[in-house]
PDB file of C-alpha atoms in Angstrom:
ATOM      1  CA  MET A1198      18.605  -6.194   7.253  1.00  0.00           C
ATOM      2  CA  PRO A1199      15.073  -5.023   6.303  1.00  0.00           C
ATOM      3  CA  SER A1200      14.483  -3.177   3.028  1.00  0.00           C
ATOM      4  CA  ARG A1201      14.213   0.439   3.042  1.00  0.00           C
ATOM      5  CA  SER A1202      10.555   0.370   2.324  1.00  0.00           C
ATOM      6  CA  LYS A1203      10.046  -2.146   5.265  1.00  0.00           C
ATOM      7  CA  GLN A1204      12.104   0.036   7.704  1.00  0.00           C
ATOM      8  CA  ALA A1205       9.973   3.072   6.580  1.00  0.00           C
ATOM      9  CA  ALA A1206       6.545   1.205   7.151  1.00  0.00           C
ATOM     10  CA  LEU A1207       7.703  -0.085  10.464  1.00  0.00           C
ATOM     11  CA  LYS A1208       8.699   3.316  11.623  1.00  0.00           C
ATOM     12  CA  ILE A1209       5.175   4.536  10.938  1.00  0.00           C
ATOM     13  CA  LEU A1210       3.764   1.517  12.491  1.00  0.00           C
ATOM     14  CA  LYS A1211       5.827   2.214  15.686  1.00  0.00           C
ATOM     15  CA  ASN A1212       4.635   5.754  15.712  1.00  0.00           C
ATOM     16  CA  TYR A1213       0.987   5.181  15.331  1.00  0.00           C
ATOM     17  CA  GLY A1214       0.592   1.638  16.725  1.00  0.00           C
ATOM     18  CA  PHE A1215       0.251  -1.826  15.191  1.00  0.00           C
ATOM     19  CA  SER A1216      -3.753  -1.914  15.379  1.00  0.00           C
ATOM     20  CA  ILE A1217      -5.586  -3.598  12.649  1.00  0.00           C
ATOM     21  CA  PRO A1218      -6.916  -2.593  10.528  1.00  0.00           C
ATOM     22  CA  VAL A1219      -4.255   0.247  10.093  1.00  0.00           C
ATOM     23  CA  ASP A1220      -6.097   3.665   9.814  1.00  0.00           C
ATOM     24  CA  ILE A1221      -4.226   4.825   6.634  1.00  0.00           C
ATOM     25  CA  GLU A1222      -6.178   8.045   6.134  1.00  0.00           C
ATOM     26  CA  PHE A1223      -5.433   9.225   9.665  1.00  0.00           C
ATOM     27  CA  ILE A1224      -1.874   8.292   9.454  1.00  0.00           C
ATOM     28  CA  ALA A1225      -1.355  10.109   6.068  1.00  0.00           C
ATOM     29  CA  THR A1226      -3.166  13.160   7.153  1.00  0.00           C
ATOM     30  CA  SER A1227      -1.388  13.295  10.446  1.00  0.00           C
ATOM     31  CA  GLU A1228       1.777  13.172   8.389  1.00  0.00           C
ATOM     32  CA  GLY A1229       0.587  16.460   6.626  1.00  0.00           C
ATOM     33  CA  LEU A1230      -0.668  14.733   3.449  1.00  0.00           C
ATOM     34  CA  SER A1231      -4.192  15.873   2.074  1.00  0.00           C
ATOM     35  CA  ILE A1232      -6.304  13.023   0.578  1.00  0.00           C
ATOM     36  CA  ARG A1233      -8.812  13.823  -2.234  1.00  0.00           C
ATOM     37  CA  LYS A1234     -11.183  11.292  -3.483  1.00  0.00           C
ATOM     38  CA  GLN A1235     -12.760  11.796  -6.891  1.00  0.00           C
ATOM     39  CA  GLU A1236     -13.784  10.024 -10.031  1.00  0.00           C
ATOM     40  CA  LEU A1237     -10.804   9.140 -12.233  1.00  0.00           C
ATOM     41  CA  GLU A1238     -10.481   7.054 -15.296  1.00  0.00           C
ATOM     42  CA  ASP A1239     -10.968   3.326 -14.438  1.00  0.00           C
ATOM     43  CA  ASP A1240      -7.197   2.373 -14.966  1.00  0.00           C
ATOM     44  CA  VAL A1241      -6.058   5.234 -12.785  1.00  0.00           C
ATOM     45  CA  SER A1242      -5.948   4.296  -9.062  1.00  0.00           C
ATOM     46  CA  GLY A1243      -4.231   7.251  -7.658  1.00  0.00           C
ATOM     47  CA  LEU A1244      -1.561  10.080  -7.901  1.00  0.00           C
ATOM     48  CA  LEU A1245       0.678  11.959  -5.657  1.00  0.00           C
ATOM     49  CA  VAL A1246       1.425  15.547  -6.146  1.00  0.00           C
ATOM     50  CA  ILE A1247       3.972  17.797  -4.168  1.00  0.00           C
ATOM     51  CA  LYS A1248       3.910  21.486  -4.803  1.00  0.00           C
ATOM     52  CA  ASP A1249       5.705  23.620  -2.455  1.00  0.00           C
ATOM     53  CA  ASP A1250       4.639  22.610   1.225  1.00  0.00           C
ATOM     54  CA  GLN A1251       1.598  20.786  -0.021  1.00  0.00           C
ATOM     55  CA  VAL A1252       1.292  17.182  -0.477  1.00  0.00           C
ATOM     56  CA  VAL A1253      -1.888  15.751  -2.077  1.00  0.00           C
ATOM     57  CA  ILE A1254      -2.913  12.199  -2.693  1.00  0.00           C
ATOM     58  CA  GLY A1255      -5.615  11.689  -5.240  1.00  0.00           C
ATOM     59  CA  ILE A1256      -7.513   8.550  -5.036  1.00  0.00           C
ATOM     60  CA  ASN A1257     -10.063   7.131  -7.668  1.00  0.00           C
ATOM     61  CA  SER A1258     -13.527   7.247  -5.723  1.00  0.00           C
ATOM     62  CA  LYS A1259     -14.815   4.583  -8.230  1.00  0.00           C
ATOM     63  CA  HIS A1260     -12.509   1.896  -6.845  1.00  0.00           C
ATOM     64  CA  HIS A1261     -13.302  -0.373  -3.923  1.00  0.00           C
ATOM     65  CA  ILE A1262     -12.534   1.063  -0.538  1.00  0.00           C
ATOM     66  CA  ASN A1263      -9.910  -1.710   0.057  1.00  0.00           C
ATOM     67  CA  ARG A1264      -8.226  -0.757  -3.208  1.00  0.00           C
ATOM     68  CA  GLN A1265      -8.443   3.007  -2.226  1.00  0.00           C
ATOM     69  CA  ARG A1266      -6.578   2.150   1.086  1.00  0.00           C
ATOM     70  CA  PHE A1267      -3.756   0.401  -0.732  1.00  0.00           C
ATOM     71  CA  THR A1268      -3.323   3.186  -3.083  1.00  0.00           C
ATOM     72  CA  ILE A1269      -3.153   5.702  -0.220  1.00  0.00           C
ATOM     73  CA  ALA A1270      -0.477   3.696   1.409  1.00  0.00           C
ATOM     74  CA  HIS A1271       1.186   3.155  -2.019  1.00  0.00           C
ATOM     75  CA  GLU A1272       1.258   6.879  -2.686  1.00  0.00           C
ATOM     76  CA  PHE A1273       2.396   7.651   1.076  1.00  0.00           C
ATOM     77  CA  GLY A1274       5.153   5.249   0.228  1.00  0.00           C
ATOM     78  CA  HIS A1275       6.122   7.367  -2.776  1.00  0.00           C
ATOM     79  CA  TYR A1276       6.030  10.428  -0.628  1.00  0.00           C
ATOM     80  CA  LEU A1277       8.212   9.004   2.133  1.00  0.00           C
ATOM     81  CA  LEU A1278      10.698   7.191  -0.128  1.00  0.00           C
ATOM     82  CA  HIS A1279      10.853   9.081  -3.587  1.00  0.00           C
ATOM     83  CA  SER A1280       9.896  12.709  -2.994  1.00  0.00           C
ATOM     84  CA  GLN A1281      13.452  13.735  -3.679  1.00  0.00           C
ATOM     85  CA  LEU A1282      13.232  12.032  -7.091  1.00  0.00           C
ATOM     86  CA  ALA A1283      10.034  13.529  -8.567  1.00  0.00           C
ATOM     87  CA  LYS A1284       7.165  15.704  -7.378  1.00  0.00           C
ATOM     88  CA  ILE A1285       4.405  14.058  -9.394  1.00  0.00           C
ATOM     89  CA  PHE A1286       3.590  10.228  -9.255  1.00  0.00           C
ATOM     90  CA  PHE A1287       0.815   9.340 -11.502  1.00  0.00           C
ATOM     91  CA  ASP A1288      -0.561   6.032 -12.978  1.00  0.00           C
ATOM     92  CA  GLU A1289      -0.333   7.222 -16.504  1.00  0.00           C
ATOM     93  CA  SER A1290       2.187   9.973 -16.622  1.00  0.00           C
ATOM     94  CA  THR A1291       5.660   9.908 -17.893  1.00  0.00           C
ATOM     95  CA  VAL A1292       7.002  10.298 -14.374  1.00  0.00           C
ATOM     96  CA  PHE A1293       6.323   7.093 -12.616  1.00  0.00           C
ATOM     97  CA  PHE A1294       3.426   5.047 -13.634  1.00  0.00           C
ATOM     98  CA  ARG A1295       1.766   1.895 -12.578  1.00  0.00           C
ATOM     99  CA  ASP A1296       1.262  -0.304 -15.823  1.00  0.00           C
ATOM    100  CA  LYS A1297       2.340  -3.818 -16.981  1.00  0.00           C
ATOM    101  CA  GLU A1298       5.999  -3.129 -16.281  1.00  0.00           C
ATOM    102  CA  ALA A1299       5.257  -2.111 -12.651  1.00  0.00           C
ATOM    103  CA  SER A1300       3.066  -4.953 -11.956  1.00  0.00           C
ATOM    104  CA  GLU A1301       5.664  -7.375 -13.173  1.00  0.00           C
ATOM    105  CA  GLY A1302       8.453  -5.639 -10.837  1.00  0.00           C
ATOM    106  CA  ILE A1303      10.386  -3.678 -13.394  1.00  0.00           C
ATOM    107  CA  LYS A1304      10.129  -0.378 -11.942  1.00  0.00           C
ATOM    108  CA  TYR A1305      12.173   0.066  -8.593  1.00  0.00           C
ATOM    109  CA  GLN A1306      10.026   2.968  -7.270  1.00  0.00           C
ATOM    110  CA  GLU A1307       6.791   1.058  -7.768  1.00  0.00           C
ATOM    111  CA  ILE A1308       8.182  -2.222  -6.152  1.00  0.00           C
ATOM    112  CA  GLU A1309       9.290  -0.116  -3.292  1.00  0.00           C
ATOM    113  CA  ALA A1310       5.950   1.640  -2.877  1.00  0.00           C
ATOM    114  CA  ASN A1311       4.109  -1.555  -3.150  1.00  0.00           C
ATOM    115  CA  GLN A1312       6.354  -3.134  -0.396  1.00  0.00           C
ATOM    116  CA  PHE A1313       5.742  -0.213   1.870  1.00  0.00           C
ATOM    117  CA  ALA A1314       1.898  -0.308   1.276  1.00  0.00           C
ATOM    118  CA  ALA A1315       1.934  -4.041   1.871  1.00  0.00           C
ATOM    119  CA  GLU A1316       4.047  -3.903   5.027  1.00  0.00           C
ATOM    120  CA  LEU A1317       2.023  -0.925   6.324  1.00  0.00           C
ATOM    121  CA  LEU A1318      -1.345  -2.393   5.767  1.00  0.00           C
ATOM    122  CA  MET A1319      -0.436  -6.168   6.486  1.00  0.00           C
ATOM    123  CA  PRO A1320       2.524  -5.988   8.979  1.00  0.00           C
ATOM    124  CA  GLU A1321       4.513  -9.249   8.765  1.00  0.00           C
ATOM    125  CA  LEU A1322       4.829  -9.624  12.404  1.00  0.00           C
ATOM    126  CA  ILE A1323       0.844  -9.510  12.772  1.00  0.00           C
ATOM    127  CA  LEU A1324       0.296 -11.783   9.868  1.00  0.00           C
ATOM    128  CA  ARG A1325       2.893 -14.323  11.295  1.00  0.00           C
ATOM    129  CA  GLU A1326       1.036 -14.200  14.746  1.00  0.00           C
ATOM    130  CA  LYS A1327      -2.278 -14.718  13.239  1.00  0.00           C
ATOM    131  CA  ILE A1328      -1.093 -17.618  11.007  1.00  0.00           C
ATOM    132  CA  VAL A1329       0.467 -19.293  14.134  1.00  0.00           C
ATOM    133  CA  GLN A1330      -2.885 -18.927  16.084  1.00  0.00           C
ATOM    134  CA  GLN A1331      -4.772 -20.177  13.164  1.00  0.00           C
ATOM    135  CA  PRO A1332      -2.874 -21.967  10.174  1.00  0.00           C
ATOM    136  CA  LEU A1333      -4.117 -21.045   6.921  1.00  0.00           C
ATOM    137  CA  ASP A1334      -4.868 -23.312   4.097  1.00  0.00           C
ATOM    138  CA  ALA A1335      -4.104 -21.457   0.632  1.00  0.00           C
ATOM    139  CA  PHE A1336      -7.116 -23.159  -0.747  1.00  0.00           C
ATOM    140  CA  ASP A1337      -9.533 -22.153   1.964  1.00  0.00           C
ATOM    141  CA  GLU A1338     -11.150 -19.080   0.183  1.00  0.00           C
ATOM    142  CA  ALA A1339     -13.437 -18.178   3.066  1.00  0.00           C
ATOM    143  CA  ALA A1340     -10.414 -18.088   5.667  1.00  0.00           C
ATOM    144  CA  ILE A1341      -8.409 -15.901   3.185  1.00  0.00           C
ATOM    145  CA  LYS A1342     -11.339 -13.720   2.656  1.00  0.00           C
ATOM    146  CA  GLN A1343     -11.979 -13.272   6.314  1.00  0.00           C
ATOM    147  CA  LEU A1344      -8.467 -12.370   7.057  1.00  0.00           C
ATOM    148  CA  ALA A1345      -8.364 -10.022   4.231  1.00  0.00           C
ATOM    149  CA  ASN A1346     -11.526  -8.381   5.797  1.00  0.00           C
ATOM    150  CA  GLU A1347      -9.810  -7.988   9.004  1.00  0.00           C
ATOM    151  CA  PHE A1348      -6.982  -6.094   7.479  1.00  0.00           C
ATOM    152  CA  GLU A1349      -9.371  -4.205   5.139  1.00  0.00           C
ATOM    153  CA  VAL A1350      -7.317  -5.215   2.165  1.00  0.00           C
ATOM    154  CA  SER A1351      -8.209  -7.089  -1.159  1.00  0.00           C
ATOM    155  CA  VAL A1352      -8.071 -10.861  -1.242  1.00  0.00           C
ATOM    156  CA  GLN A1353      -5.501 -10.384  -3.985  1.00  0.00           C
ATOM    157  CA  ALA A1354      -3.312  -8.035  -2.064  1.00  0.00           C
ATOM    158  CA  LEU A1355      -3.422 -10.380   1.064  1.00  0.00           C
ATOM    159  CA  THR A1356      -2.728 -13.531  -1.112  1.00  0.00           C
ATOM    160  CA  ILE A1357       0.261 -11.804  -2.871  1.00  0.00           C
ATOM    161  CA  ARG A1358       1.568 -10.755   0.669  1.00  0.00           C
ATOM    162  CA  LEU A1359       1.235 -14.219   2.182  1.00  0.00           C
ATOM    163  CA  THR A1360       2.932 -15.770  -0.861  1.00  0.00           C
ATOM    164  CA  LYS A1361       5.789 -13.210  -0.679  1.00  0.00           C
ATOM    165  CA  LEU A1362       6.315 -14.007   2.957  1.00  0.00           C
ATOM    166  CA  GLY A1363       6.111 -17.784   2.413  1.00  0.00           C
ATOM    167  CA  LEU A1364       3.204 -18.238   4.728  1.00  0.00           C
ATOM    168  CA  ILE A1365       1.140 -19.921   1.841  1.00  0.00           C
ATOM    169  CA  THR A1366       1.916 -21.391  -1.479  1.00  0.00           C
ATOM    170  CA  VAL A1367      -0.213 -21.110  -4.358  1.00  0.00           C
TER     171      VAL A1367
END
């Protein structure tokens, strides 16, 4: 059975369509979230604040647009999956933060939010279809970059996703 984060992402994709690249800003704003882009400290990618009926995703405008897209999807995942647990999700706060432990998979909420973002922006079904149509060599940097550009995600995010799905080995 698919994980909770995958089920949530698939539900959103079913509602909004599986077109690539996923229009994450449209989806998030259609779901009632506001997105604010502003300069934040370099190590802060984004935050989610829930207050009364308002939900705001703050994004670091200094980061690459593909990083911003993943951050929006990540924070949207927190909103859908964890809003009953906390009302503020911030990289460096004491609530839930993305740091070395989160990147190593120690914090469950961060793992789920990352899984949600990966499934939403790089749906497994579409990735598998593309790999069947055109097999991918893990060492073909140009092909991986082209596929990342198609999904409007970073090469790093795509490589992690493909590896976790067993579509490439590194």
